[in-house]
XYZ file of C-alpha atoms in Angstrom:
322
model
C 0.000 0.000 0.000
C 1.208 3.543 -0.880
C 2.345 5.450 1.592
C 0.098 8.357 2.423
C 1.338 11.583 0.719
C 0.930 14.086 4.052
C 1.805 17.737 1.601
C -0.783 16.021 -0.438
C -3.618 15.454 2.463
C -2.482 18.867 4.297
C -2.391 21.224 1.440
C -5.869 20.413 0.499
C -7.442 20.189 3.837
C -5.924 24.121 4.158
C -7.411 25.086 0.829
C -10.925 22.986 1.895
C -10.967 24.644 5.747
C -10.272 28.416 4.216
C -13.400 27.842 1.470
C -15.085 26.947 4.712
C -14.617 30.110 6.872
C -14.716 32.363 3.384
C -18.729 30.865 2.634
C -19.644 31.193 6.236
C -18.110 34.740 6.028
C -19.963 35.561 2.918
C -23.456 34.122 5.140
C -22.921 35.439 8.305
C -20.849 38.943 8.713
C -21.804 39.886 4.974
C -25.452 38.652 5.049
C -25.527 36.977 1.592
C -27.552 33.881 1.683
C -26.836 32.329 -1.255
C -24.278 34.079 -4.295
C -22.088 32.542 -6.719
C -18.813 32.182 -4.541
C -20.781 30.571 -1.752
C -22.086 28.096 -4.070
C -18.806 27.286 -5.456
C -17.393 26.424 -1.998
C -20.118 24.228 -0.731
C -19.723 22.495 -3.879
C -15.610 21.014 -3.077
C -15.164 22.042 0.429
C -16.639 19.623 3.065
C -17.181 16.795 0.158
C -12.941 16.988 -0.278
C -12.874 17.801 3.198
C -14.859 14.599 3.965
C -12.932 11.894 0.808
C -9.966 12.960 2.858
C -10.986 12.007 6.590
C -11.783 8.635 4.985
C -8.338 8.780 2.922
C -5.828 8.706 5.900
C -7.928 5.782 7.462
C -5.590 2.856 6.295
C -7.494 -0.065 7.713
C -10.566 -0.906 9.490
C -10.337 1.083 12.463
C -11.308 -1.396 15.352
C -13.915 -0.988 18.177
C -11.498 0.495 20.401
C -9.470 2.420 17.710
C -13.061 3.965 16.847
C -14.087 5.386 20.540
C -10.847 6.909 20.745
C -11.161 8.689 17.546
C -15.040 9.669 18.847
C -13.744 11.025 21.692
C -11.568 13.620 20.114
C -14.200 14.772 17.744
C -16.722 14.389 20.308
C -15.010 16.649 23.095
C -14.042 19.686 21.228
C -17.440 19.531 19.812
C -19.088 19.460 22.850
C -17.095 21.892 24.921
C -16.282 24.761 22.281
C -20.107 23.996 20.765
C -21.620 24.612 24.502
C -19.372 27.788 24.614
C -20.358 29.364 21.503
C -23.812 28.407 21.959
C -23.863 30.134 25.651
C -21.972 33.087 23.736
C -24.691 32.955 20.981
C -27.451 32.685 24.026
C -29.134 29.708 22.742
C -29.889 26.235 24.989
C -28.148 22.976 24.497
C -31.409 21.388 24.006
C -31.203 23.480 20.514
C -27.288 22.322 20.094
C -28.100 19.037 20.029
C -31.191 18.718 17.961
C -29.907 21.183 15.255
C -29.081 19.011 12.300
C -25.893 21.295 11.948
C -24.933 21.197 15.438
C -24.532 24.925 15.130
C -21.609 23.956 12.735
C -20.205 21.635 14.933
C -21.971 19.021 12.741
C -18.595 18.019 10.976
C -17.011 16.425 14.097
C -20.513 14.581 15.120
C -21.042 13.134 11.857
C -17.584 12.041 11.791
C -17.828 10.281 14.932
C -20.567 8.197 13.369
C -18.881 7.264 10.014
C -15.771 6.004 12.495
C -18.534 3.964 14.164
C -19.794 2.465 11.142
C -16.223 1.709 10.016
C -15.593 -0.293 13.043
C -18.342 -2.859 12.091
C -16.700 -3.240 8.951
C -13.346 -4.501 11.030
C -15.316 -6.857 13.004
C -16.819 -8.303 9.816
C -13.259 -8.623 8.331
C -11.525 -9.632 11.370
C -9.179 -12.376 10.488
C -9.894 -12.797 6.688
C -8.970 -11.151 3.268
C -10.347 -7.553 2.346
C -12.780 -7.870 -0.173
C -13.281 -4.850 -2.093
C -16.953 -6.552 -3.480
C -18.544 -7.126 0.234
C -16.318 -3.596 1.252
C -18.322 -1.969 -1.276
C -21.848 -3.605 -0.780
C -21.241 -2.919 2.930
C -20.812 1.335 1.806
C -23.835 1.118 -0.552
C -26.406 -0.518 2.326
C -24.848 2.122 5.035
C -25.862 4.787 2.360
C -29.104 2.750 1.301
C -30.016 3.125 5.575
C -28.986 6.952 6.054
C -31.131 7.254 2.668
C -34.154 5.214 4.606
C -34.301 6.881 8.105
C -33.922 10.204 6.078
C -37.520 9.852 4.787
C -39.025 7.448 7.176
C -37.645 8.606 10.664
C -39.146 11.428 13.075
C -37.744 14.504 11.866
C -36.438 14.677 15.363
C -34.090 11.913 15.332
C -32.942 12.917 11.876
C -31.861 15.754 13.381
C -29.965 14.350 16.335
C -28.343 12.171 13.831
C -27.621 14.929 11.511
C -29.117 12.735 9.169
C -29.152 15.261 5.669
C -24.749 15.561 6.450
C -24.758 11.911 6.930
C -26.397 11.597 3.835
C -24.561 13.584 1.700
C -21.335 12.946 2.800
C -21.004 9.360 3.503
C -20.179 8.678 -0.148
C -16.705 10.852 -0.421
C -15.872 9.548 2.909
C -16.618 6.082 2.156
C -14.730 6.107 -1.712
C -11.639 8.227 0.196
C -11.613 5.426 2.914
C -11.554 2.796 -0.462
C -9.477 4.953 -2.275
C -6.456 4.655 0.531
C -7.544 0.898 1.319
C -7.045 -0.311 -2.556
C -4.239 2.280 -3.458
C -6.251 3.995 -6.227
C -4.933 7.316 -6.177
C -2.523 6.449 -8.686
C -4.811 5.865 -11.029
C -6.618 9.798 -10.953
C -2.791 11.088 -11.662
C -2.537 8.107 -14.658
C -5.341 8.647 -16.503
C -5.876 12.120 -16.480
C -8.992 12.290 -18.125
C -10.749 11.209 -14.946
C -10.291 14.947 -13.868
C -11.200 15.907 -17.158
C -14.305 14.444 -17.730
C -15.077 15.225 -13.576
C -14.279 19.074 -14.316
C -16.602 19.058 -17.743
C -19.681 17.341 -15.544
C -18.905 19.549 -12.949
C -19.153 22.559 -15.285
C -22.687 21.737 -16.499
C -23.919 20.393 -13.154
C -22.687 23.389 -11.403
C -24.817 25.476 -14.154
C -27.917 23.785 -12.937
C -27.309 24.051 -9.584
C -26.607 27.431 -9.307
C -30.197 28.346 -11.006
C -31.703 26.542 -7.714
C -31.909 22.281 -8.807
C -30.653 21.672 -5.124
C -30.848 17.890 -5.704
C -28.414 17.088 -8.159
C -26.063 18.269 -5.250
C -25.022 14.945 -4.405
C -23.672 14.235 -8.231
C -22.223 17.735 -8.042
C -19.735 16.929 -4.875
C -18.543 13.751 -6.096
C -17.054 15.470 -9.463
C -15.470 17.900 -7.853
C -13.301 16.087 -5.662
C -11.366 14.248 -8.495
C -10.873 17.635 -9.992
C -8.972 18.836 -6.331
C -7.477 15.444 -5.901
C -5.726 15.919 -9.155
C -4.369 19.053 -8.687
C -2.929 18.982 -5.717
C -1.733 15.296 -5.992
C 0.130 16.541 -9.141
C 1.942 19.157 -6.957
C 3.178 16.490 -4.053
C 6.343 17.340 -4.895
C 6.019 21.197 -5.461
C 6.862 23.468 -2.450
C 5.885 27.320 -2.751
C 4.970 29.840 -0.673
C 1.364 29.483 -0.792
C 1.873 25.150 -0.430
C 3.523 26.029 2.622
C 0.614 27.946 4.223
C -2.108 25.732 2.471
C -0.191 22.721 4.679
C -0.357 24.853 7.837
C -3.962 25.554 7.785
C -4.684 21.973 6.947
C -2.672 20.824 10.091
C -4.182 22.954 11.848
C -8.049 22.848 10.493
C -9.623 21.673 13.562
C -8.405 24.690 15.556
C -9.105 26.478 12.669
C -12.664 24.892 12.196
C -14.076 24.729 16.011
C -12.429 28.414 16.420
C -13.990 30.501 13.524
C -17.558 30.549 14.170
C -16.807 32.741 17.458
C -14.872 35.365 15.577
C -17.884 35.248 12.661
C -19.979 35.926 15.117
C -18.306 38.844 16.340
C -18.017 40.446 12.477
C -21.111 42.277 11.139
C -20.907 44.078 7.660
C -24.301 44.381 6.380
C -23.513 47.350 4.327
C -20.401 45.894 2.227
C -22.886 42.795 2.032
C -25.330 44.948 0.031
C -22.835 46.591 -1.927
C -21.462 43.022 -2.995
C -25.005 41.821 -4.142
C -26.352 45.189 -5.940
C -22.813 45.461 -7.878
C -22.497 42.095 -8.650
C -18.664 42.055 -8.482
C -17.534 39.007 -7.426
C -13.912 39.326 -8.169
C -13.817 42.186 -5.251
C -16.035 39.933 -2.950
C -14.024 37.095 -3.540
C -10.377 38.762 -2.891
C -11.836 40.702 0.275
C -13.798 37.581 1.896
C -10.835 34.883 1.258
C -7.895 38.124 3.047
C -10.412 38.335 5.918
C -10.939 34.553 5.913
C -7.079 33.933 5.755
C -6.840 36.489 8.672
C -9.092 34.727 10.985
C -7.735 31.369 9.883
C -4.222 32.388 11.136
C -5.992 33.857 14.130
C -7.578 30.531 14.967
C -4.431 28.897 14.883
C -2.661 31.072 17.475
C -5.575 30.110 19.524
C -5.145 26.712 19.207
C -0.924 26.966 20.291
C -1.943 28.618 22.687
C -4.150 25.792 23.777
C -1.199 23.539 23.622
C 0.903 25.581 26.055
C -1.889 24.319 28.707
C -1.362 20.266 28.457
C -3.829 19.361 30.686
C -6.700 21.408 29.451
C -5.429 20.651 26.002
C -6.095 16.845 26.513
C -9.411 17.610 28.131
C -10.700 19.916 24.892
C -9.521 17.761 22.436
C -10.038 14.651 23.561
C -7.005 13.077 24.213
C -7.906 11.846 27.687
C -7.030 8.416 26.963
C -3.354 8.349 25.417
């Protein structure tokens, strides 16, 4: 098995976590809903975000393996999430039965795809991988988030962050296959993988953007050979810009459980309207993704600064157990 290419997985986790903070900036501070850029991002950045997580899994994770890996998604989530929902004076009882978590979603549904993983160890325990039963095992654990997305009490779907698990489990299911089988290779081979990805992407894109919301699902999953491609091209590469790209992705989750707070904080209603009325996205793109850098680097002196405190460190972020 290939060994996993870590500028590769960084670089694009920092490009994936700044999309993320530039389309919540665009939502929140700038009050645009729904605009061209933001629809870009949500289009590559949690579905990359997500083919990745399963990507550095090399195995099965076991039982034990999987808690362990819950627990440091779980705690940050929980203790940051309670903070910025007593800073955003809301109740927990609205935390948890938010499909998004407030944001936090990412970590939760995470947690459960490591879960869901861990049956798939027990199944193989002992035996050869089969990539057939691997892969009828990923289409019945979509087939089931598809069923108790329609069929459950909206109330448990949103517990279970249902719509995310929905969505997502696919790129985090072919990442995890991806890394299991060693078929990265092949989307740097035969480059017309990317090619035909980016020329579906193109026209998808064009009908999602005019409001057909439900061919999102085809949308995310030709984008992310498109990213793959690029930045697997580059492994080698080292710039400026790779540099800081690999920074940010080490450092996403400070980056990611740290940004809403500092959102929250911005409001620009004014340059908001000016953006939509002129219709300049070039301007609204360079000005959101400065500010979004800004509060990305931001987010990472929070977190060192986090790590200076060892013992509250391994409370926050889980790590009560190594």
């Amino acid at each position: 098995m290939d060994i996993p290419r870590i500028s590769f997985i960084d670089r694009l986790k920092g490009l994936c976590i700044i999309a993320v903070v530039m389309g919540h900036f665009i939502i929140w501070p700038l009050g645009i809903e729904d605009d061209f850029i933001t629809s870009f991002v949500t289009s590559f950045h949690m579905p990359v975000f997500m083919f990745l997580s399963g990507f550095v899994i090399s195995s099965s994770p076991s039982f034990c393996k999987s808690v362990r890996k819950v627990l440091q998604f779980i705690f940050p989530m929980l203790i940051i999430g309670s903070l910025y929902v007593f800073f955003r004076h809301q109740t927990i009882d609205s935390f948890f039965f938010d499909s998004t978590k407030k944001g936090y979603w990412y970590l939760w549904v995470l947690s459960i795809f490591y879960l869901i993983l861990s049956f798939l160890s027990q199944n193989n325990e002992g035996k050869t991988v089969n990539p057939k039963k691997e892969t009828i095992f990923g289409i019945f654990v979509f087939c089931f988030f598809l069923f108790i997305k329609f069929l459950a009490p909206s109330r448990m779907t949103q517990f279970l962050s249902v719509d995310q698990c929905f969505n997502l489990w696919v790129p985090f299911f072919i990442g995890f296959m991806v890394r299991r089988y060693s078929l990265i290779n092949y989307i740097r081979k035969y480059d017309w993988i990317p090619f035909i990805s980016l020329l579906c992407y193109i026209v998808l894109f064009r009908f999602y953007v005019t409001g057909i919301k439900h061919i999102y699902l085809f949308l995310i999953l030709f984008s992310i050979p498109i990213f793959i491609f690029l930045f697997y091209k580059r492994e080698n590469d080292d710039t400026l810009i790779e540099r800081e790209l690999a920074r940010f992705g080490k450092n996403s989750l400070h980056i990611y459980i740290y940004h809403y707070f500092l959102l929250r904080s911005i409001s620009l209603p004014e340059l908001g309207v000016w953006f939509y009325n002129s219709g300049n996205i070039f301007i609204e793109g360079v000005i959101s993704l400065s500010i979004s850098i800004l509060i990305a680097y931001v987010c990472v002196l929070v977190g060192n600064i986090f790590k200076e405190i060892p013992s509250l460190y391994k409370i926050v972020y889980g790590h009560i157990l190594k």
